[in-house]
Amino acid sequence: MERRERRSIGGGACCEIIHTALESHRFCVLVTHRQLGKTVCAVNHLIKMAIHNPRKYPRYFYVAPFLKQAKLIAWDYLKRYTCNIPQVKVLEGELCVQLPNGARIWVCGADNPDALRGTYADGVVLDEYAQMKPDVFTEIIRPMLLSRAGWTVFMGTPKGQNAFFELFQQAQKNAENEPSIWWVGMFRADESGVIAPEELSRLQTDTPELIFRQEYLCDFTASAENILIPIDQVLCACHREISSEEWRTAPRVMGVDPARFGADRSVILCRQGRYVFAPLVFAKVDNMTLACRVAHEIDRFRPAVVFVDAGYGGGVIDRLRQLGYRNIVEIPFGSSASRPGQFANKRAEMWYELAQWIKTQGVLPDLPELKADLCQVCYDYDSAGRLRLESKEKIKERTGKSPDLADALALTFAAPVCAMSTTKSASEFAKSEYEVI
């Protein structure tokens, strides 16, 4: 049996990634699973930034939803990690630590935000932001940052599609437009390596499904009923086992989602039967360049059919046919479905087939971006009772990006493809790296 290895960052690597990002961006949104150690990370970040601040009288704040919670969670950490600094002063009554350079760090609660009015801040950590009122930042914290051009870290674990979810989505858009200012990080328990796999398996068994998805898989949509493909089904597909015998006769199919220029990316994705290879992703390439890359992959992979999105792919389709490739099939996403009584258009039909395949048999590459793309599409039913998907424009408006990788995979389900006979193993074609060009 062949098995995909679980991608694990490792606890130490997680900390390094997070600290590097926090030190190099002004606004950071950190979404983590339970027990990652985000509070320890945040407290140490506050200490480091405070002690290296050359300005006079720097001020930093750790804010939790409630003062009692802040004192219980962060105050002991703050004292512990500053106790060996010479000349440090602990002001118990104020829940404040003063460092040798005059910098002060306070531990506060968002349940009394008015206590922060009228002061300034060099940096603020807002922990468990999902449990805070949004106006704590907009009305209290944001004005505190003005005079010092201060920074903020928003962090927490998902609690449904609330203000933290909205911030997460907006931050993704901001990070696209201002990558040196905004950073967004998400660390799931199945990827971080902080919780041992066997312990995570026990947690999954002992914890209600929705809570596990929310608390450990960082799924903002865990409580939503209109997500077409839930994250837990995607994770199962990432970790499925598959027999090598299935490679020999399974049909090979390729999906191509062209984007031309702009924020979206062009994607080439290959699938053989139950097995999906890591996609090739291209940023800002013209149709002729993309057609050349598709031709190269066709020669290498030898698919029975190549399905190409006709939206932006007219030039790619024409060029490939001009080059003599006869297995090119154009797919307009908005065209009629093969079962028009069940699906509003071809896109809904392809995604439905993809969802059923993931649920029952698919084997996916363990790539965070592909997993995120697959889990962000919502559905409803039109007046005729047909399944329809949220438009790509609304998805981009909501999340800041198009699900390009997942659309390329959905294209491989545009129509049934006959099995072929071959003596070559598909492992010869496997791409070991997620390639962005």
Short mmCIF file of C-alpha atoms in Angstrom, two decimals:
data_model
loop_
_atom_site.label_atom_id
_atom_site.label_comp_id
_atom_site.label_asym_id
_atom_site.label_seq_id
_atom_site.Cartn_x
_atom_site.Cartn_y
_atom_site.Cartn_z
CA MET A 1 0.00 0.00 0.00
CA GLU A 2 1.12 3.53 -0.79
CA ARG A 3 0.22 6.36 1.55
CA ARG A 4 0.61 10.11 1.38
CA GLU A 5 2.76 11.44 4.17
CA ARG A 6 1.10 13.97 6.44
CA ARG A 7 2.67 17.37 6.03
CA SER A 8 3.94 18.51 9.44
CA ILE A 9 5.58 21.83 10.11
CA GLY A 10 6.87 20.97 13.57
CA GLY A 11 6.44 22.98 16.75
CA GLY A 12 9.81 24.74 16.56
CA ALA A 13 9.31 25.65 12.92
CA CYS A 14 5.85 27.02 13.75
CA CYS A 15 7.31 29.38 16.32
CA GLU A 16 10.01 30.54 13.93
CA ILE A 17 7.49 31.23 11.16
CA ILE A 18 5.19 33.13 13.51
CA HIS A 19 7.89 35.21 15.22
CA THR A 20 9.46 36.15 11.88
CA ALA A 21 6.09 37.28 10.54
CA LEU A 22 5.14 39.21 13.66
CA GLU A 23 8.43 41.11 13.66
CA SER A 24 8.18 42.09 10.00
CA HIS A 25 4.53 43.15 9.68
CA ARG A 26 2.47 45.85 11.34
CA PHE A 27 -0.85 44.01 11.39
CA CYS A 28 -0.96 40.25 11.85
CA VAL A 29 -3.90 37.85 12.07
CA LEU A 30 -2.94 34.53 13.64
CA VAL A 31 -5.47 31.68 13.56
CA THR A 32 -4.35 28.66 15.57
CA HIS A 33 -5.57 25.38 16.98
CA ARG A 34 -5.85 24.82 20.70
CA GLN A 35 -2.60 24.20 22.59
CA LEU A 36 -0.34 25.61 19.89
CA GLY A 37 1.20 27.99 22.44
CA LYS A 38 0.03 31.28 20.93
CA THR A 39 -0.15 33.09 24.29
CA VAL A 40 3.43 32.19 25.18
CA CYS A 41 4.44 33.27 21.69
CA ALA A 42 2.59 36.59 22.04
CA VAL A 43 3.99 37.38 25.49
CA ASN A 44 7.55 36.75 24.35
CA HIS A 45 6.96 38.86 21.27
CA LEU A 46 5.79 41.73 23.47
CA ILE A 47 8.87 41.42 25.68
CA LYS A 48 11.29 41.33 22.75
CA MET A 49 9.71 44.30 20.99
CA ALA A 50 9.55 46.30 24.24
CA ILE A 51 13.13 45.71 25.35
CA HIS A 52 14.54 46.62 21.91
CA ASN A 53 12.45 49.76 21.47
CA PRO A 54 14.79 52.79 21.44
CA ARG A 55 12.02 55.33 22.03
CA LYS A 56 11.22 56.89 25.37
CA TYR A 57 8.61 55.21 27.53
CA PRO A 58 7.34 52.50 25.16
CA ARG A 59 3.95 51.04 26.03
CA TYR A 60 2.65 47.60 25.13
CA PHE A 61 -0.58 45.80 25.96
CA TYR A 62 -1.76 42.21 26.07
CA VAL A 63 -5.58 42.21 25.92
CA ALA A 64 -7.81 39.18 26.53
CA PRO A 65 -11.64 39.19 26.38
CA PHE A 66 -11.89 39.45 30.20
CA LEU A 67 -9.51 40.83 32.81
CA LYS A 68 -9.80 37.70 34.93
CA GLN A 69 -8.98 35.60 31.88
CA ALA A 70 -6.01 37.82 30.99
CA LYS A 71 -4.61 37.55 34.50
CA LEU A 72 -5.07 33.76 34.55
CA ILE A 73 -3.60 33.17 31.08
CA ALA A 74 -0.90 35.77 30.49
CA TRP A 75 0.17 37.45 33.74
CA ASP A 76 2.16 34.49 35.05
CA TYR A 77 3.82 34.07 31.65
CA LEU A 78 4.80 37.73 31.58
CA LYS A 79 6.40 37.54 35.03
CA ARG A 80 8.09 34.23 34.28
CA TYR A 81 9.73 35.37 31.06
CA THR A 82 10.92 38.70 32.47
CA CYS A 83 12.13 37.51 35.87
CA ASN A 84 15.74 37.07 34.74
CA ILE A 85 15.98 40.51 33.15
CA PRO A 86 18.08 42.79 35.42
CA GLN A 87 16.28 45.70 37.08
CA VAL A 88 12.84 44.57 35.95
CA LYS A 89 9.96 45.84 38.09
CA VAL A 90 6.73 43.91 38.64
CA LEU A 91 3.76 46.14 39.48
CA GLU A 92 1.23 43.61 40.73
CA GLY A 93 -1.53 46.12 41.38
CA GLU A 94 -1.42 47.34 37.79
CA LEU A 95 -0.70 43.95 36.19
CA CYS A 96 2.28 45.67 34.61
CA VAL A 97 5.96 44.88 34.11
CA GLN A 98 8.50 47.67 33.67
CA LEU A 99 11.71 46.82 31.79
CA PRO A 100 15.13 48.47 32.33
CA ASN A 101 14.69 50.79 29.32
CA GLY A 102 11.48 52.19 30.78
CA ALA A 103 9.19 50.16 28.55
CA ARG A 104 6.03 48.88 30.18
CA ILE A 105 3.82 45.90 29.33
CA TRP A 106 0.28 45.72 30.71
CA VAL A 107 -2.10 42.77 30.91
CA CYS A 108 -5.69 43.97 30.36
CA GLY A 109 -9.23 42.80 29.72
CA ALA A 110 -11.49 43.88 26.85
CA ASP A 111 -14.45 43.85 29.25
CA ASN A 112 -13.35 47.31 30.43
CA PRO A 113 -11.92 48.89 27.26
CA ASP A 114 -12.54 52.44 28.39
CA ALA A 115 -9.68 52.04 30.86
CA LEU A 116 -7.35 52.18 27.86
CA ARG A 117 -8.69 55.42 26.43
CA GLY A 118 -6.41 58.42 26.34
CA THR A 119 -3.10 56.58 26.22
CA TYR A 120 -0.83 55.47 23.39
CA ALA A 121 0.59 52.08 22.38
CA ASP A 122 3.65 50.87 20.53
CA GLY A 123 2.15 47.41 20.19
CA VAL A 124 -0.99 45.49 21.19
CA VAL A 125 -1.86 41.80 21.25
CA LEU A 126 -5.58 40.99 21.09
CA ASP A 127 -5.93 37.37 22.20
CA GLU A 128 -9.07 35.29 21.57
CA TYR A 129 -10.33 38.08 19.32
CA ALA A 130 -13.44 36.05 18.41
CA GLN A 131 -14.77 36.73 21.92
CA MET A 132 -14.30 40.52 21.75
CA LYS A 133 -16.58 43.22 20.41
CA PRO A 134 -15.16 44.59 17.13
CA ASP A 135 -15.38 48.18 18.39
CA VAL A 136 -12.68 47.39 20.98
CA PHE A 137 -10.17 47.66 18.15
CA THR A 138 -11.82 50.28 15.97
CA GLU A 139 -12.79 52.69 18.76
CA ILE A 140 -10.17 52.04 21.45
CA ILE A 141 -7.03 50.28 20.19
CA ARG A 142 -6.70 51.80 16.71
CA PRO A 143 -6.52 55.41 17.98
CA MET A 144 -3.88 54.32 20.54
CA LEU A 145 -1.57 53.30 17.69
CA LEU A 146 -1.63 56.58 15.77
CA SER A 147 1.08 58.63 17.47
CA ARG A 148 3.62 55.76 17.47
CA ALA A 149 2.52 53.99 14.26
CA GLY A 150 2.03 50.98 16.53
CA TRP A 151 1.34 47.39 15.55
CA THR A 152 -1.38 44.87 16.43
CA VAL A 153 -1.57 41.08 16.56
CA PHE A 154 -5.09 39.64 16.34
CA MET A 155 -5.13 35.99 17.33
CA GLY A 156 -7.44 33.22 18.37
CA THR A 157 -9.24 30.01 17.50
CA PRO A 158 -12.32 30.08 15.22
CA LYS A 159 -15.72 30.48 16.85
CA GLY A 160 -17.94 30.35 13.80
CA GLN A 161 -18.42 33.03 11.16
CA ASN A 162 -18.23 36.05 13.45
CA ALA A 163 -16.15 39.24 13.63
CA PHE A 164 -12.90 37.23 13.80
CA PHE A 165 -13.92 35.39 10.64
CA GLU A 166 -14.68 38.70 8.91
CA LEU A 167 -11.33 40.08 10.04
CA PHE A 168 -9.57 36.95 8.76
CA GLN A 169 -11.19 37.38 5.34
CA GLN A 170 -10.45 41.09 5.15
CA ALA A 171 -6.87 40.53 6.28
CA GLN A 172 -6.34 38.08 3.42
CA LYS A 173 -7.37 40.79 0.98
CA ASN A 174 -5.21 43.36 2.75
CA ALA A 175 -2.23 41.00 2.62
CA GLU A 176 -2.65 40.74 -1.15
CA ASN A 177 -2.62 44.53 -1.53
CA GLU A 178 -0.09 45.39 1.21
CA PRO A 179 2.06 42.29 1.78
CA SER A 180 4.67 44.22 3.76
CA ILE A 181 2.03 45.56 6.18
CA TRP A 182 -0.42 42.68 6.66
CA TRP A 183 0.22 39.00 7.36
CA VAL A 184 -2.24 36.16 7.87
CA GLY A 185 -1.25 32.79 9.33
CA MET A 186 -3.34 29.69 9.97
CA PHE A 187 -1.95 26.70 11.84
CA ARG A 188 -4.10 23.55 12.02
CA ALA A 189 -3.38 20.72 14.41
CA ASP A 190 -2.96 18.23 11.58
CA GLU A 191 -0.23 20.42 10.03
CA SER A 192 1.60 22.11 12.90
CA GLY A 193 3.15 18.97 14.41
CA VAL A 194 2.62 20.36 17.93
CA ILE A 195 0.14 17.63 18.93
CA ALA A 196 1.36 14.08 18.39
CA PRO A 197 -0.63 12.22 15.68
CA GLU A 198 -1.80 9.52 18.08
CA GLU A 199 -3.01 12.10 20.59
CA LEU A 200 -4.76 14.06 17.85
CA SER A 201 -6.48 10.85 16.79
CA ARG A 202 -7.73 10.34 20.36
CA LEU A 203 -8.95 13.93 20.46
CA GLN A 204 -10.88 13.41 17.27
CA THR A 205 -12.52 10.32 18.72
CA ASP A 206 -13.36 11.94 22.07
CA THR A 207 -14.46 15.37 20.77
CA PRO A 208 -17.74 16.18 19.00
CA GLU A 209 -17.15 16.56 15.27
CA LEU A 210 -18.06 20.24 14.96
CA ILE A 211 -15.94 21.20 17.96
CA PHE A 212 -12.97 19.22 16.68
CA ARG A 213 -13.22 20.87 13.26
CA GLN A 214 -13.47 24.29 14.84
CA GLU A 215 -10.98 24.01 17.70
CA TYR A 216 -8.28 21.83 16.14
CA LEU A 217 -8.74 22.15 12.36
CA CYS A 218 -9.36 25.93 12.48
CA ASP A 219 -12.57 25.55 10.49
CA PHE A 220 -14.57 28.79 10.56
CA THR A 221 -17.35 26.98 8.69
CA ALA A 222 -17.74 24.09 11.14
CA SER A 223 -21.15 25.34 12.26
CA ALA A 224 -22.24 26.39 8.76
CA GLU A 225 -24.71 24.16 6.96
CA ASN A 226 -24.13 25.37 3.41
CA ILE A 227 -20.47 24.45 2.85
CA LEU A 228 -20.30 22.00 -0.04
CA ILE A 229 -17.10 20.21 1.06
CA PRO A 230 -16.31 20.18 4.83
CA ILE A 231 -12.68 20.27 5.95
CA ASP A 232 -12.86 16.90 7.71
CA GLN A 233 -13.75 15.17 4.43
CA VAL A 234 -10.82 16.88 2.72
CA LEU A 235 -8.43 15.78 5.47
CA CYS A 236 -9.62 12.19 5.17
CA ALA A 237 -8.90 12.34 1.44
CA CYS A 238 -5.40 13.70 2.16
CA HIS A 239 -4.58 10.71 4.35
CA ARG A 240 -6.24 7.85 2.47
CA GLU A 241 -4.28 4.79 1.43
CA ILE A 242 -4.41 3.50 -2.12
CA SER A 243 -3.16 0.34 -3.79
CA SER A 244 -0.45 0.72 -6.41
CA GLU A 245 -2.42 -1.67 -8.64
CA GLU A 246 -4.98 1.05 -9.20
CA TRP A 247 -2.44 3.07 -11.20
CA ARG A 248 -2.17 0.65 -14.07
CA THR A 249 -5.58 1.04 -15.72
CA ALA A 250 -7.10 4.15 -14.11
CA PRO A 251 -7.91 6.93 -16.61
CA ARG A 252 -5.65 9.97 -16.73
CA VAL A 253 -7.31 13.35 -16.95
CA MET A 254 -6.05 16.93 -16.81
CA GLY A 255 -7.84 20.10 -15.71
CA VAL A 256 -6.62 23.54 -16.85
CA ASP A 257 -7.97 26.74 -15.29
CA PRO A 258 -6.50 29.72 -17.19
CA ALA A 259 -6.55 33.18 -15.62
CA ARG A 260 -4.32 35.30 -17.86
CA PHE A 261 -3.22 38.42 -15.98
CA GLY A 262 -4.55 39.82 -12.71
CA ALA A 263 -4.75 38.48 -9.17
CA ASP A 264 -5.97 34.99 -10.13
CA ARG A 265 -3.52 32.26 -11.10
CA SER A 266 -3.55 29.75 -13.93
CA VAL A 267 -3.51 26.13 -12.78
CA ILE A 268 -2.69 22.78 -14.40
CA LEU A 269 -3.82 19.78 -12.39
CA CYS A 270 -3.46 16.08 -13.22
CA ARG A 271 -5.54 13.24 -11.81
CA GLN A 272 -5.36 9.51 -12.45
CA GLY A 273 -8.34 7.65 -11.06
CA ARG A 274 -8.46 8.28 -7.34
CA TYR A 275 -5.06 9.95 -7.18
CA VAL A 276 -4.45 13.70 -7.55
CA PHE A 277 -0.98 15.07 -8.27
CA ALA A 278 0.30 18.36 -6.88
CA PRO A 279 -0.83 21.18 -9.20
CA LEU A 280 1.28 23.53 -11.24
CA VAL A 281 0.39 27.16 -10.53
CA PHE A 282 1.35 30.13 -12.73
CA ALA A 283 1.03 33.80 -11.82
CA LYS A 284 0.45 36.39 -14.56
CA VAL A 285 1.18 34.32 -17.66
CA ASP A 286 -0.33 34.95 -21.08
CA ASN A 287 -2.31 32.29 -22.92
CA MET A 288 0.48 31.38 -25.33
CA THR A 289 2.94 30.75 -22.51
CA LEU A 290 0.36 28.72 -20.63
CA ALA A 291 -0.47 26.70 -23.75
CA CYS A 292 3.23 25.75 -24.07
CA ARG A 293 3.30 24.55 -20.46
CA VAL A 294 0.08 22.60 -20.93
CA ALA A 295 1.52 20.97 -24.06
CA HIS A 296 4.61 19.97 -22.10
CA GLU A 297 2.48 18.40 -19.38
CA ILE A 298 0.32 16.58 -21.93
CA ASP A 299 3.44 15.03 -23.48
CA ARG A 300 4.68 14.08 -20.03
CA PHE A 301 1.45 12.82 -18.46
CA ARG A 302 -0.37 11.56 -21.60
CA PRO A 303 -3.92 12.16 -20.37
CA ALA A 304 -6.93 10.71 -22.17
CA VAL A 305 -8.73 14.07 -21.96
CA VAL A 306 -7.74 17.65 -21.13
CA PHE A 307 -10.61 19.79 -19.83
CA VAL A 308 -9.98 23.55 -20.15
CA ASP A 309 -12.12 26.31 -18.64
CA ALA A 310 -13.42 28.29 -21.61
CA GLY A 311 -13.85 31.49 -19.59
CA TYR A 312 -10.32 32.82 -20.11
CA GLY A 313 -9.01 29.80 -21.97
CA GLY A 314 -10.06 30.42 -25.56
CA GLY A 315 -6.52 31.25 -26.64
CA VAL A 316 -5.08 28.24 -24.82
CA ILE A 317 -7.64 25.91 -26.42
CA ASP A 318 -7.05 27.25 -29.92
CA ARG A 319 -3.28 27.06 -29.63
CA LEU A 320 -3.28 23.49 -28.29
CA ARG A 321 -5.54 22.37 -31.12
CA GLN A 322 -3.30 24.19 -33.60
CA LEU A 323 -0.37 22.21 -32.19
CA GLY A 324 -2.24 18.99 -33.02
CA TYR A 325 -3.63 17.95 -29.64
CA ARG A 326 -7.01 16.30 -30.29
CA ASN A 327 -8.01 15.53 -26.72
CA ILE A 328 -8.77 19.13 -25.72
CA VAL A 329 -12.32 19.71 -24.44
CA GLU A 330 -13.49 23.24 -23.62
CA ILE A 331 -15.79 23.59 -20.60
CA PRO A 332 -17.83 26.78 -20.10
CA PHE A 333 -18.53 26.87 -16.36
CA GLY A 334 -21.84 28.66 -16.95
CA SER A 335 -23.13 26.23 -19.58
CA SER A 336 -25.95 23.76 -19.03
CA ALA A 337 -25.29 20.75 -16.84
CA SER A 338 -25.57 17.20 -18.13
CA ARG A 339 -28.41 16.86 -15.62
CA PRO A 340 -30.15 20.25 -15.99
CA GLY A 341 -32.96 19.28 -13.65
CA GLN A 342 -30.52 18.76 -10.77
CA PHE A 343 -27.84 21.44 -11.26
CA ALA A 344 -28.08 25.13 -12.17
CA ASN A 345 -25.02 24.97 -14.45
CA LYS A 346 -21.96 22.91 -15.38
CA ARG A 347 -19.85 24.40 -12.58
CA ALA A 348 -22.30 23.22 -9.91
CA GLU A 349 -22.41 19.75 -11.46
CA MET A 350 -18.61 19.39 -11.58
CA TRP A 351 -18.18 20.57 -8.00
CA TYR A 352 -20.92 18.19 -6.81
CA GLU A 353 -19.17 15.25 -8.49
CA LEU A 354 -15.89 16.40 -6.92
CA ALA A 355 -17.52 16.60 -3.48
CA GLN A 356 -18.92 13.06 -3.74
CA TRP A 357 -15.54 11.76 -4.93
CA ILE A 358 -13.69 13.40 -2.03
CA LYS A 359 -16.20 12.00 0.44
CA THR A 360 -15.98 8.42 -0.78
CA GLN A 361 -12.67 7.64 -2.46
CA GLY A 362 -10.42 10.56 -3.47
CA VAL A 363 -6.72 10.77 -2.56
CA LEU A 364 -5.57 14.39 -2.35
CA PRO A 365 -2.12 15.99 -1.97
CA ASP A 366 -1.68 17.45 1.51
CA LEU A 367 -1.41 21.09 0.40
CA PRO A 368 -2.83 23.83 2.66
CA GLU A 369 -3.92 26.09 -0.20
CA LEU A 370 -5.76 23.33 -2.04
CA LYS A 371 -7.49 22.32 1.19
CA ALA A 372 -8.54 25.91 1.83
CA ASP A 373 -9.84 26.31 -1.74
CA LEU A 374 -11.96 23.17 -1.49
CA CYS A 375 -13.59 24.20 1.79
CA GLN A 376 -14.63 27.76 0.99
CA VAL A 377 -17.40 27.22 -1.57
CA CYS A 378 -21.00 27.59 -0.36
CA TYR A 379 -24.15 26.34 -2.08
CA ASP A 380 -27.91 26.82 -2.09
CA TYR A 381 -30.85 25.91 -4.35
CA ASP A 382 -32.56 28.02 -6.99
CA SER A 383 -36.33 28.44 -7.41
CA ALA A 384 -36.43 25.21 -9.46
CA GLY A 385 -34.76 23.26 -6.66
CA ARG A 386 -31.46 22.90 -8.51
CA LEU A 387 -28.10 23.00 -6.75
CA ARG A 388 -26.13 26.18 -7.43
CA LEU A 389 -22.82 27.45 -6.12
CA GLU A 390 -21.79 30.78 -4.73
CA SER A 391 -20.34 32.81 -7.60
CA LYS A 392 -16.58 33.13 -7.97
CA GLU A 393 -16.98 36.90 -7.68
CA LYS A 394 -18.66 36.55 -4.28
CA ILE A 395 -16.03 34.07 -3.13
CA LYS A 396 -13.30 36.54 -4.09
CA GLU A 397 -15.16 39.34 -2.33
CA ARG A 398 -15.55 37.21 0.78
CA THR A 399 -12.11 35.58 0.95
CA GLY A 400 -9.89 37.83 -1.15
CA LYS A 401 -9.01 35.12 -3.69
CA SER A 402 -10.46 32.79 -6.26
CA PRO A 403 -10.44 29.00 -5.60
CA ASP A 404 -8.19 28.44 -8.62
CA LEU A 405 -6.67 25.14 -7.49
CA ALA A 406 -10.01 23.59 -6.60
CA ASP A 407 -11.57 24.77 -9.88
CA ALA A 408 -8.82 22.99 -11.81
CA LEU A 409 -9.54 19.81 -9.87
CA ALA A 410 -13.30 20.19 -10.44
CA LEU A 411 -12.64 20.40 -14.19
CA THR A 412 -11.35 16.81 -14.12
CA PHE A 413 -14.95 15.77 -13.33
CA ALA A 414 -16.49 17.56 -16.32
CA ALA A 415 -17.35 14.25 -18.02
CA PRO A 416 -16.66 10.52 -17.57
CA VAL A 417 -13.31 9.37 -18.94
CA CYS A 418 -12.70 5.81 -20.11
CA ALA A 419 -9.96 3.74 -18.50
CA MET A 420 -6.89 3.08 -20.58
CA SER A 421 -4.35 0.30 -20.69
CA THR A 422 -0.77 1.16 -19.79
CA THR A 423 2.21 -0.58 -18.31
CA LYS A 424 3.61 2.57 -16.74
CA SER A 425 3.00 3.46 -13.13
CA ALA A 426 1.49 6.88 -12.47
CA SER A 427 4.12 7.39 -9.78
CA GLU A 428 6.52 8.15 -12.64
CA PHE A 429 4.56 11.35 -13.22
CA ALA A 430 4.12 12.39 -9.58
CA LYS A 431 5.19 15.96 -8.79
CA SER A 432 6.81 16.06 -5.40
CA GLU A 433 6.64 19.82 -4.94
CA TYR A 434 3.86 22.38 -5.08
CA GLU A 435 5.12 24.62 -7.86
CA VAL A 436 4.24 28.29 -8.22
CA ILE A 437 5.74 29.99 -11.26
#
